[in-house]
Amino acid sequence: MLPDISQLPLAIQFTSPGPVLFELGPLTIRWYGLLIASAVLIGINLSQYLAKRRQVDPDLLGDLIIWLIIGAIPSARLYYVIFEWSQYSQNPETIIRIWEGGIAIHGAIIGGAIAALIFAKVKNISFWQLTDLVAPSLILGQAIGRWGNFFNSEAFGSPTNLPWKLYIQPQYRPSQFADVAYFHPTFLYESLWNLMVFGLLMTLFFRGWKGQQLKTGTLFLVYLVAYSLGRLWIEGLRTDSLMLGWLKIAQVVSLTGISLGLAGLAWLYLYKRSLPDVAPVRKEDK
């Protein structure tokens, strides 16, 4: 008979200390905001470091990050609000309260990609080169940002009694699970998955593939496929997914991302052709 792993002694129970880090008079510092800010700062420095390794002006990446923030954060919020409109239509004043949570990474990716495309056109630099330099920072930022869901007691999974489990306070539990205390810590699953993808991207960046430097666009396409594969199965455990009818939007978008990523990689390596771009790949002597 197989052992009951729920009774293993090395159990880990996660319990959120709450969304607020500290309060100083009227100033409230939330974990969610701190984590997002940290992810942005780390991402800027990492992308600029990778740009130097590819002989690209790192100041370009610093400028790009501003464009990405302007494009990604409002898009992430808008994406979430659209699919949760029944909730926000009752309290429209809460739409701007992004510090309380409620953003969608797929919305951020779409908005960021549009911003990066415009930036590449304006600066006359390869769009795919930019995405390759940003992809590792993006997935690392996602790994960090997922812990914001932990502090906000959101984006958790279905009930579980596994040794690793997340305690959710009654006020945050879905109505259908009002009497259930423990849930899958899907924030942790995705954070760990994203860290593995980050490791893969960094390895490919520095070592290439079979001793050869990657073709422009490869790193972002690998990110698209690898992240989407993880999100596809993790989303299946979620209880608070954004829905369109009976479909989980994140799973539909993930399947689309996998398909587009594989198609792009096939275009690069099977058909041996370059991806359509707005400008040629830029290299600058530093």
Short mmCIF file of C-alpha atoms in Angstrom, two decimals:
data_model
loop_
_atom_site.label_atom_id
_atom_site.label_comp_id
_atom_site.label_asym_id
_atom_site.label_seq_id
_atom_site.Cartn_x
_atom_site.Cartn_y
_atom_site.Cartn_z
CA MET A 1 0.00 0.00 0.00
CA LEU A 2 1.30 3.47 -0.87
CA PRO A 3 1.93 5.78 2.09
CA ASP A 4 -0.37 8.71 2.75
CA ILE A 5 1.90 11.62 1.84
CA SER A 6 -0.38 14.02 3.69
CA GLN A 7 0.94 12.47 6.90
CA LEU A 8 4.63 12.95 6.11
CA PRO A 9 6.54 14.70 8.94
CA LEU A 10 8.27 17.24 6.69
CA ALA A 11 5.18 19.30 6.06
CA ILE A 12 5.16 22.97 5.13
CA GLN A 13 2.18 25.15 5.85
CA PHE A 14 2.13 28.61 4.27
CA THR A 15 0.15 31.35 5.99
CA SER A 16 0.06 34.91 4.73
CA PRO A 17 0.96 37.56 7.33
CA GLY A 18 -1.33 39.97 5.47
CA PRO A 19 -0.96 42.38 2.56
CA VAL A 20 0.50 45.31 4.54
CA LEU A 21 4.22 45.43 5.27
CA PHE A 22 4.00 48.43 7.59
CA GLU A 23 2.10 51.65 8.16
CA LEU A 24 3.63 55.00 9.01
CA GLY A 25 0.90 57.53 9.66
CA PRO A 26 -1.11 57.90 6.45
CA LEU A 27 1.56 55.99 4.50
CA THR A 28 0.84 52.30 3.89
CA ILE A 29 3.49 50.08 2.35
CA ARG A 30 2.09 46.89 0.88
CA TRP A 31 4.00 43.73 0.08
CA TYR A 32 2.49 43.63 -3.40
CA GLY A 33 3.80 47.04 -4.36
CA LEU A 34 7.21 46.39 -2.80
CA LEU A 35 7.60 43.14 -4.74
CA ILE A 36 6.57 44.72 -8.04
CA ALA A 37 8.98 47.63 -7.50
CA SER A 38 11.78 45.20 -6.60
CA ALA A 39 11.09 43.12 -9.71
CA VAL A 40 11.29 46.23 -11.90
CA LEU A 41 14.59 47.39 -10.39
CA ILE A 42 16.16 43.95 -10.66
CA GLY A 43 14.85 43.62 -14.20
CA ILE A 44 16.37 46.92 -15.31
CA ASN A 45 19.80 45.99 -14.01
CA LEU A 46 19.70 42.48 -15.44
CA SER A 47 18.54 43.61 -18.89
CA GLN A 48 21.24 46.29 -19.02
CA TYR A 49 23.86 43.72 -18.05
CA LEU A 50 22.68 41.36 -20.81
CA ALA A 51 22.65 44.25 -23.28
CA LYS A 52 26.33 44.93 -22.57
CA ARG A 53 27.10 41.27 -23.25
CA ARG A 54 25.44 41.63 -26.67
CA GLN A 55 27.18 44.95 -27.36
CA VAL A 56 23.93 46.88 -27.23
CA ASP A 57 23.77 50.28 -25.55
CA PRO A 58 22.44 49.54 -22.03
CA ASP A 59 20.86 52.99 -21.86
CA LEU A 60 18.42 51.80 -24.52
CA LEU A 61 17.20 49.14 -22.12
CA GLY A 62 16.80 51.72 -19.38
CA ASP A 63 14.62 53.79 -21.71
CA LEU A 64 12.71 50.70 -22.82
CA ILE A 65 11.78 49.77 -19.26
CA ILE A 66 9.93 53.06 -18.88
CA TRP A 67 7.96 52.29 -22.03
CA LEU A 68 7.25 48.78 -20.78
CA ILE A 69 5.94 50.03 -17.45
CA ILE A 70 3.68 52.54 -19.19
CA GLY A 71 2.41 49.86 -21.55
CA ALA A 72 2.30 46.83 -19.27
CA ILE A 73 0.83 47.92 -15.95
CA PRO A 74 -2.33 49.66 -17.27
CA SER A 75 -2.84 46.79 -19.74
CA ALA A 76 -2.47 44.22 -16.98
CA ARG A 77 -5.10 46.01 -14.92
CA LEU A 78 -7.44 46.61 -17.86
CA TYR A 79 -7.22 42.95 -18.90
CA TYR A 80 -8.17 41.86 -15.37
CA VAL A 81 -10.99 44.39 -14.99
CA ILE A 82 -12.54 43.41 -18.34
CA PHE A 83 -12.89 39.78 -17.30
CA GLU A 84 -14.04 40.72 -13.79
CA TRP A 85 -16.37 43.49 -14.91
CA SER A 86 -19.34 42.09 -13.00
CA GLN A 87 -17.38 42.79 -9.80
CA TYR A 88 -15.89 46.16 -10.74
CA SER A 89 -19.07 47.53 -12.29
CA GLN A 90 -20.60 47.47 -8.82
CA ASN A 91 -17.67 49.38 -7.33
CA PRO A 92 -16.01 51.35 -10.16
CA GLU A 93 -13.96 53.40 -7.71
CA THR A 94 -11.91 50.25 -6.96
CA ILE A 95 -10.69 49.97 -10.54
CA ILE A 96 -7.69 52.21 -9.84
CA ARG A 97 -6.72 50.41 -6.62
CA ILE A 98 -4.05 48.34 -8.31
CA TRP A 99 -2.06 48.15 -5.06
CA GLU A 100 -4.74 45.83 -3.69
CA GLY A 101 -3.97 43.26 -6.38
CA GLY A 102 -5.88 42.28 -9.48
CA ILE A 103 -3.56 42.40 -12.47
CA ALA A 104 -3.11 39.78 -15.19
CA ILE A 105 0.34 38.91 -16.48
CA HIS A 106 -1.04 38.10 -19.93
CA GLY A 107 -2.40 41.63 -20.13
CA ALA A 108 1.01 42.94 -19.09
CA ILE A 109 2.75 40.87 -21.77
CA ILE A 110 0.39 42.10 -24.48
CA GLY A 111 0.72 45.75 -23.42
CA GLY A 112 4.47 45.44 -22.98
CA ALA A 113 4.90 43.82 -26.40
CA ILE A 114 2.99 46.65 -28.07
CA ALA A 115 5.08 49.23 -26.21
CA ALA A 116 8.31 47.43 -27.16
CA LEU A 117 7.25 47.27 -30.81
CA ILE A 118 6.60 51.01 -30.90
CA PHE A 119 9.87 51.68 -29.06
CA ALA A 120 11.82 49.50 -31.52
CA LYS A 121 10.30 51.35 -34.45
CA VAL A 122 11.06 54.77 -32.96
CA LYS A 123 14.64 53.84 -32.01
CA ASN A 124 15.25 51.82 -35.18
CA ILE A 125 16.37 48.72 -33.32
CA SER A 126 15.39 45.07 -33.73
CA PHE A 127 12.20 44.26 -31.81
CA TRP A 128 13.28 40.64 -31.37
CA GLN A 129 16.67 41.67 -30.06
CA LEU A 130 14.95 43.74 -27.41
CA THR A 131 12.65 40.89 -26.41
CA ASP A 132 15.62 38.53 -26.06
CA LEU A 133 17.29 40.97 -23.68
CA VAL A 134 14.13 41.48 -21.63
CA ALA A 135 12.84 37.88 -21.49
CA PRO A 136 15.05 36.72 -18.58
CA SER A 137 14.14 39.81 -16.56
CA LEU A 138 10.47 39.29 -17.35
CA ILE A 139 10.31 35.72 -16.11
CA LEU A 140 12.39 36.55 -13.02
CA GLY A 141 10.02 39.43 -12.29
CA GLN A 142 7.07 37.06 -12.61
CA ALA A 143 8.70 34.68 -10.13
CA ILE A 144 9.10 37.54 -7.64
CA GLY A 145 5.67 39.04 -8.30
CA ARG A 146 3.83 35.79 -7.62
CA TRP A 147 4.67 36.19 -3.95
CA GLY A 148 2.44 39.26 -3.99
CA ASN A 149 -0.45 36.85 -4.50
CA PHE A 150 0.66 35.02 -1.35
CA PHE A 151 0.57 38.16 0.79
CA ASN A 152 -2.80 39.17 -0.70
CA SER A 153 -4.26 35.66 -0.16
CA GLU A 154 -5.28 35.40 -3.81
CA ALA A 155 -4.62 33.25 -6.86
CA PHE A 156 -4.49 30.06 -4.80
CA GLY A 157 -5.52 26.62 -5.98
CA SER A 158 -8.12 24.01 -5.13
CA PRO A 159 -8.39 22.39 -1.67
CA THR A 160 -5.57 20.03 -0.71
CA ASN A 161 -4.19 18.14 2.26
CA LEU A 162 -0.70 17.70 0.86
CA PRO A 163 2.29 18.32 3.16
CA TRP A 164 2.81 21.62 1.35
CA LYS A 165 -0.38 23.60 1.65
CA LEU A 166 -1.59 27.15 1.99
CA TYR A 167 -3.84 28.24 4.84
CA ILE A 168 -6.43 30.76 3.70
CA GLN A 169 -8.29 32.84 6.24
CA PRO A 170 -12.09 32.53 6.07
CA GLN A 171 -12.67 36.01 4.61
CA TYR A 172 -10.57 35.16 1.54
CA ARG A 173 -12.05 31.74 0.77
CA PRO A 174 -14.37 31.20 -2.22
CA SER A 175 -17.96 30.73 -1.13
CA GLN A 176 -18.03 27.12 -2.35
CA PHE A 177 -15.05 26.34 -0.10
CA ALA A 178 -16.10 28.32 2.96
CA ASP A 179 -15.45 25.35 5.25
CA VAL A 180 -12.09 24.42 3.71
CA ALA A 181 -8.90 25.75 5.28
CA TYR A 182 -6.06 24.48 3.07
CA PHE A 183 -5.44 25.01 -0.63
CA HIS A 184 -2.75 24.39 -3.25
CA PRO A 185 -0.12 27.17 -3.05
CA THR A 186 -0.24 27.82 -6.79
CA PHE A 187 1.67 31.07 -6.29
CA LEU A 188 4.59 28.90 -5.14
CA TYR A 189 4.23 26.42 -8.00
CA GLU A 190 4.37 29.18 -10.56
CA SER A 191 7.17 31.05 -8.81
CA LEU A 192 9.34 27.91 -8.79
CA TRP A 193 8.44 27.10 -12.39
CA ASN A 194 9.36 30.62 -13.45
CA LEU A 195 12.70 30.35 -11.67
CA MET A 196 13.43 27.19 -13.64
CA VAL A 197 12.53 28.96 -16.87
CA PHE A 198 14.80 31.82 -15.83
CA GLY A 199 17.64 29.34 -15.36
CA LEU A 200 16.96 27.88 -18.80
CA LEU A 201 16.97 31.29 -20.49
CA MET A 202 20.18 32.39 -18.79
CA THR A 203 21.86 29.14 -19.75
CA LEU A 204 20.82 29.56 -23.37
CA PHE A 205 21.90 33.20 -23.35
CA PHE A 206 25.44 32.44 -22.23
CA ARG A 207 25.98 29.00 -23.74
CA GLY A 208 23.79 29.13 -26.81
CA TRP A 209 22.62 25.89 -28.41
CA LYS A 210 25.19 23.23 -29.25
CA GLY A 211 27.95 25.80 -29.01
CA GLN A 212 26.28 28.22 -31.39
CA GLN A 213 24.87 31.62 -30.44
CA LEU A 214 21.10 31.70 -30.63
CA LYS A 215 19.30 33.31 -33.52
CA THR A 216 17.63 36.62 -32.72
CA GLY A 217 14.21 36.05 -31.20
CA THR A 218 14.96 32.55 -29.91
CA LEU A 219 15.17 33.47 -26.25
CA PHE A 220 11.79 35.21 -26.21
CA LEU A 221 10.15 32.35 -28.12
CA VAL A 222 11.57 29.82 -25.65
CA TYR A 223 10.22 32.01 -22.83
CA LEU A 224 6.81 32.06 -24.49
CA VAL A 225 6.67 28.27 -24.80
CA ALA A 226 8.22 27.38 -21.43
CA TYR A 227 6.23 29.87 -19.35
CA SER A 228 2.99 28.96 -21.11
CA LEU A 229 3.51 25.25 -20.48
CA GLY A 230 3.78 25.88 -16.76
CA ARG A 231 0.88 28.29 -16.64
CA LEU A 232 -1.28 25.83 -18.57
CA TRP A 233 -1.19 23.12 -15.90
CA ILE A 234 -0.98 25.42 -12.88
CA GLU A 235 -4.05 27.34 -14.05
CA GLY A 236 -5.96 24.06 -13.95
CA LEU A 237 -5.58 24.08 -10.16
CA ARG A 238 -6.78 27.67 -9.69
CA THR A 239 -10.18 28.45 -8.19
CA ASP A 240 -10.28 32.13 -9.19
CA SER A 241 -9.38 32.00 -12.88
CA LEU A 242 -10.59 34.69 -15.24
CA MET A 243 -13.32 33.06 -17.30
CA LEU A 244 -15.01 33.53 -20.64
CA GLY A 245 -18.04 31.30 -20.40
CA TRP A 246 -16.69 27.89 -19.36
CA LEU A 247 -13.18 28.55 -20.65
CA LYS A 248 -10.26 29.57 -18.46
CA ILE A 249 -8.81 32.53 -20.33
CA ALA A 250 -5.25 31.93 -19.08
CA GLN A 251 -5.28 28.37 -20.47
CA VAL A 252 -6.54 29.56 -23.85
CA VAL A 253 -3.88 32.26 -23.99
CA SER A 254 -1.22 29.77 -22.84
CA LEU A 255 -2.12 27.34 -25.62
CA THR A 256 -1.92 30.24 -28.07
CA GLY A 257 1.48 31.23 -26.68
CA ILE A 258 2.80 27.67 -27.00
CA SER A 259 1.57 27.46 -30.59
CA LEU A 260 3.06 30.82 -31.60
CA GLY A 261 6.33 30.10 -29.84
CA LEU A 262 6.77 26.70 -31.49
CA ALA A 263 5.83 28.15 -34.86
CA GLY A 264 8.43 30.89 -34.44
CA LEU A 265 11.14 28.41 -33.45
CA ALA A 266 10.28 26.23 -36.43
CA TRP A 267 10.52 29.29 -38.68
CA LEU A 268 13.99 30.06 -37.30
CA TYR A 269 15.52 26.60 -37.16
CA LEU A 270 13.61 24.37 -39.56
CA TYR A 271 12.98 26.89 -42.34
CA LYS A 272 16.17 28.80 -41.39
CA ARG A 273 14.60 32.21 -41.93
CA SER A 274 14.66 35.35 -39.81
CA LEU A 275 11.60 36.60 -37.99
CA PRO A 276 9.88 39.65 -39.49
CA ASP A 277 11.26 42.73 -37.77
CA VAL A 278 11.05 46.52 -37.74
CA ALA A 279 14.82 47.06 -37.92
CA PRO A 280 18.05 45.07 -38.30
CA VAL A 281 19.88 43.69 -35.29
CA ARG A 282 22.06 46.40 -33.75
CA LYS A 283 25.53 45.96 -32.32
CA GLU A 284 27.50 48.85 -30.89
CA ASP A 285 31.12 48.90 -29.88
CA LYS A 286 31.39 49.84 -26.24
#
